[in-house]
Coordinates of C-alpha atoms in Angstrom, one line a residue:
X1 CA -11.8 -23.7 -21.6
X2 CA -10.9 -21.3 -18.8
X3 CA -9.7 -17.9 -20.0
X4 CA -10.4 -16.2 -16.7
X5 CA -6.7 -15.5 -16.3
X6 CA -6.7 -12.9 -19.0
X7 CA -7.7 -9.8 -17.1
X8 CA -4.9 -10.4 -14.6
X9 CA -2.2 -11.8 -16.9
X10 CA -2.8 -10.2 -20.3
X11 CA 0.2 -7.9 -19.7
X12 CA 2.5 -11.0 -19.9
X13 CA 1.3 -11.6 -23.4
X14 CA 1.4 -8.0 -24.5
X15 CA 4.9 -7.2 -23.3
X16 CA 6.1 -10.6 -24.4
X17 CA 4.9 -9.8 -27.9
X18 CA 6.8 -6.5 -27.8
X19 CA 10.0 -8.4 -26.9
X20 CA 9.2 -10.9 -29.7
X21 CA 8.9 -8.1 -32.3
X22 CA 12.1 -6.4 -31.0
X23 CA 14.0 -9.7 -31.4
X24 CA 12.6 -10.2 -34.9
X25 CA 13.3 -6.7 -36.1
X26 CA 16.9 -6.7 -34.9
X27 CA 17.5 -10.2 -36.2
X28 CA 16.2 -9.3 -39.6
X29 CA 18.2 -6.0 -39.6
X30 CA 21.5 -7.6 -38.7
X31 CA 20.7 -10.8 -40.7
X32 CA 20.1 -8.8 -43.8
X33 CA 23.4 -6.9 -43.5
X34 CA 25.2 -10.2 -42.9
X35 CA 23.2 -11.8 -45.8
X36 CA 24.3 -9.2 -48.3
X37 CA 28.0 -9.5 -47.2
X38 CA 27.7 -13.3 -47.5
X39 CA 26.1 -13.1 -51.0
X40 CA 28.8 -10.7 -52.2
X41 CA 31.4 -13.1 -50.6
X42 CA 30.0 -15.9 -52.7
X43 CA 30.7 -13.9 -55.8
X44 CA 34.3 -13.1 -54.8
X45 CA 37.2 -13.9 -57.0
X46 CA 39.0 -15.3 -54.0
X47 CA 38.4 -19.1 -53.7
X48 CA 39.2 -19.3 -50.0
X49 CA 36.6 -16.6 -49.2
X50 CA 34.0 -18.3 -51.4
X51 CA 34.7 -21.6 -49.6
X52 CA 34.4 -20.1 -46.1
X53 CA 31.1 -18.4 -47.0
X54 CA 29.7 -21.7 -48.4
X55 CA 30.8 -23.5 -45.3
X56 CA 29.1 -20.9 -43.1
X57 CA 25.8 -21.1 -45.1
X58 CA 26.0 -24.9 -45.1
X59 CA 26.4 -25.1 -41.3
X60 CA 23.7 -22.7 -40.4
X61 CA 21.2 -23.9 -42.9
X62 CA 21.9 -27.6 -42.1
X63 CA 21.6 -27.5 -38.3
X64 CA 18.5 -26.8 -36.1
X65 CA 18.2 -23.3 -34.8
X66 CA 17.5 -24.7 -31.3
X67 CA 20.9 -26.4 -31.3
X68 CA 22.6 -23.2 -32.5
X69 CA 20.9 -21.2 -29.7
X70 CA 22.0 -23.6 -27.0
X71 CA 25.6 -23.7 -28.3
X72 CA 25.8 -19.9 -28.6
X73 CA 24.4 -19.4 -25.1
X74 CA 27.0 -21.8 -23.8
X75 CA 29.8 -20.1 -25.6
X76 CA 28.9 -16.5 -25.1
X77 CA 29.6 -15.2 -21.6
X78 CA 28.1 -11.7 -21.8
X79 CA 27.8 -9.5 -18.8
X80 CA 24.9 -7.2 -19.3
X81 CA 22.2 -5.6 -17.2
X82 CA 18.5 -6.5 -16.9
X83 CA 15.9 -4.0 -17.8
X84 CA 12.2 -3.8 -17.0
X85 CA 9.7 -3.8 -19.8
X86 CA 6.3 -3.4 -18.2
X87 CA 6.0 -6.3 -15.8
X88 CA 8.7 -8.4 -17.6
X89 CA 12.3 -8.4 -16.6
X90 CA 14.4 -8.8 -19.7
X91 CA 17.9 -10.2 -19.1
X92 CA 20.3 -8.8 -21.7
X93 CA 22.8 -11.6 -20.8
X94 CA 20.3 -14.0 -22.4
X95 CA 18.7 -11.7 -25.0
X96 CA 21.9 -10.6 -26.7
X97 CA 23.3 -14.1 -27.5
X98 CA 19.8 -15.0 -28.7
X99 CA 19.6 -12.1 -31.1
X100 CA 23.2 -12.7 -32.3
X101 CA 22.6 -16.4 -33.1
X102 CA 19.2 -15.8 -34.8
X103 CA 20.8 -13.0 -36.8
X104 CA 23.6 -15.4 -37.9
X105 CA 21.1 -18.0 -38.8
X106 CA 19.0 -15.5 -40.7
X107 CA 22.0 -14.2 -42.5
X108 CA 22.6 -17.6 -44.0
X109 CA 19.1 -17.8 -45.4
X110 CA 19.1 -14.1 -46.5
X111 CA 22.3 -14.7 -48.4
X112 CA 20.6 -17.1 -50.7
X113 CA 17.7 -14.7 -51.2
X114 CA 20.2 -11.9 -52.1
X115 CA 22.1 -14.2 -54.4
X116 CA 18.9 -15.1 -56.2
X117 CA 17.9 -11.5 -56.4
X118 CA 21.2 -10.5 -58.0
X119 CA 21.1 -13.4 -60.4
X120 CA 17.6 -12.4 -61.5
X121 CA 19.0 -9.1 -62.8
X122 CA 19.7 -9.6 -66.6
X123 CA 23.4 -10.0 -67.2
X124 CA 23.2 -7.4 -70.0
X125 CA 22.9 -4.8 -67.3
X126 CA 26.3 -5.6 -65.9
X127 CA 27.8 -5.8 -69.3
X128 CA 26.4 -2.4 -70.2
X129 CA 27.8 -0.9 -67.0
X130 CA 31.3 -2.3 -67.9
X131 CA 31.0 -0.9 -71.4
X132 CA 30.5 2.5 -69.9
X133 CA 33.7 2.2 -67.9
X134 CA 32.0 1.6 -64.5
X135 CA 34.1 -0.5 -62.2
X136 CA 32.7 -3.8 -60.9
X137 CA 32.2 -2.6 -57.4
X138 CA 30.4 0.5 -58.5
X139 CA 28.4 -1.5 -61.0
X140 CA 27.2 -3.8 -58.2
X141 CA 26.4 -0.9 -55.9
X142 CA 24.7 1.5 -58.4
X143 CA 23.3 -0.8 -61.1
X144 CA 22.7 -4.3 -59.9
X145 CA 21.7 -3.9 -56.2
X146 CA 19.0 -1.3 -56.8
X147 CA 17.3 -3.6 -59.2
X148 CA 17.9 -6.7 -57.1
X149 CA 16.3 -5.0 -54.0
X150 CA 12.9 -5.2 -55.6
X151 CA 13.2 -9.0 -55.7
X152 CA 14.8 -9.2 -52.2
X153 CA 12.4 -7.0 -50.1
X154 CA 9.3 -9.3 -50.2
X155 CA 11.5 -12.2 -49.2
X156 CA 12.9 -10.2 -46.3
X157 CA 9.3 -9.5 -45.1
X158 CA 8.7 -13.3 -45.1
X159 CA 11.9 -13.8 -43.1
X160 CA 10.6 -11.3 -40.5
X161 CA 7.4 -13.4 -40.2
X162 CA 9.5 -16.6 -39.8
X163 CA 11.6 -15.1 -37.1
X164 CA 8.6 -13.8 -35.2
X165 CA 7.7 -17.5 -34.9
X166 CA 11.2 -18.9 -34.4
X167 CA 12.0 -16.4 -31.6
X168 CA 9.9 -18.6 -29.3
X169 CA 13.0 -20.9 -29.3
X170 CA 14.8 -18.4 -27.2
X171 CA 12.5 -19.3 -24.3
X172 CA 14.8 -22.3 -23.9
X173 CA 17.6 -20.0 -22.6
X174 CA 15.2 -17.9 -20.4
X175 CA 14.5 -15.0 -22.7
X176 CA 11.1 -13.5 -21.6
X177 CA 9.4 -13.2 -25.0
X178 CA 5.8 -14.1 -25.8
X179 CA 6.0 -17.9 -25.5
X180 CA 8.0 -17.7 -22.2
X181 CA 5.4 -15.3 -20.9
X182 CA 2.7 -17.8 -21.8
X183 CA 4.4 -20.7 -20.1
X184 CA 4.9 -18.5 -17.0
X185 CA 1.2 -17.7 -16.9
X186 CA 0.5 -21.4 -17.4
X187 CA 2.7 -22.4 -14.5
X188 CA 1.4 -19.6 -12.2
X189 CA -2.3 -20.3 -12.8
X190 CA -2.0 -24.1 -13.0
X191 CA -3.8 -24.0 -16.4
X192 CA -1.8 -26.3 -18.7
X193 CA -3.6 -25.4 -22.0
X194 CA -5.5 -22.2 -22.3
X195 CA -2.6 -19.7 -21.8
X196 CA -0.7 -21.6 -24.5
X197 CA -3.7 -21.5 -26.9
X198 CA -4.0 -17.8 -26.3
X199 CA -0.3 -17.4 -27.1
X200 CA -0.8 -19.4 -30.3
X201 CA -3.7 -17.1 -31.3
X202 CA -1.5 -14.1 -30.5
X203 CA 1.3 -15.4 -32.8
X204 CA -1.3 -16.1 -35.5
X205 CA -2.7 -12.5 -35.2
X206 CA 0.8 -11.0 -35.4
X207 CA 1.9 -13.1 -38.4
X208 CA -1.4 -12.6 -40.2
X209 CA -1.1 -8.8 -39.9
X210 CA 2.5 -8.9 -41.0
X211 CA 1.7 -11.2 -44.0
X212 CA -1.1 -8.8 -45.1
X213 CA 1.3 -5.9 -44.9
X214 CA 3.9 -7.8 -47.0
X215 CA 1.3 -8.7 -49.6
X216 CA 0.2 -5.0 -49.8
X217 CA 3.8 -4.0 -50.2
X218 CA 4.4 -6.6 -52.9
X219 CA 1.4 -5.3 -54.9
X220 CA 2.6 -1.8 -54.6
X221 CA 6.1 -2.8 -55.8
X222 CA 4.6 -4.6 -58.7
X223 CA 2.5 -1.6 -59.8
X224 CA 5.5 0.7 -59.6
X225 CA 7.5 -1.9 -61.6
X226 CA 5.0 -1.6 -64.4

């Protein structure tokens, strides 16, 4: 296998990886905020709101992310500049819709994680808060959520790893992330396989490092819990 392209084209992979991590970070950040709101909406006393949230989660969990990306890009006509990141030109007209739709998809999955984390907190905690005269909203904010976060954080780490991989789907709308950088190198060098194999190894390296970091964080949380 010919990896002679690396000295000249390594920057495509390095800067593509930076874009990939930016996408994943922003998608998990916004997806987490959305996920918390959706989870709280599922616990609402208003049936219409619960129904709308359930429909949202059902749609985003039940359709392929690639389909969602293509529909979102077709619907969102955003006028935004292009900025230079190293040797890559990153078009915000394409990047912004990509981040929005991945965040919306992530929010649907995170909502289930948040709901499970809240349900894992013993019901007696909520009853005790009510008996002390704490209002439901304050009880959720100050009593339930701090305990639920311990259950939620490791799952959010896994969601970050998942989005690092799924961000490659944004190459279909022209976002210059790691996979698009690899295919550009493959086309430029007329090497159909080795640039893609190198990109796969790059993804594996990133996700492995992130997974080890998550495992370390989980062990630390468990020790503090004891």
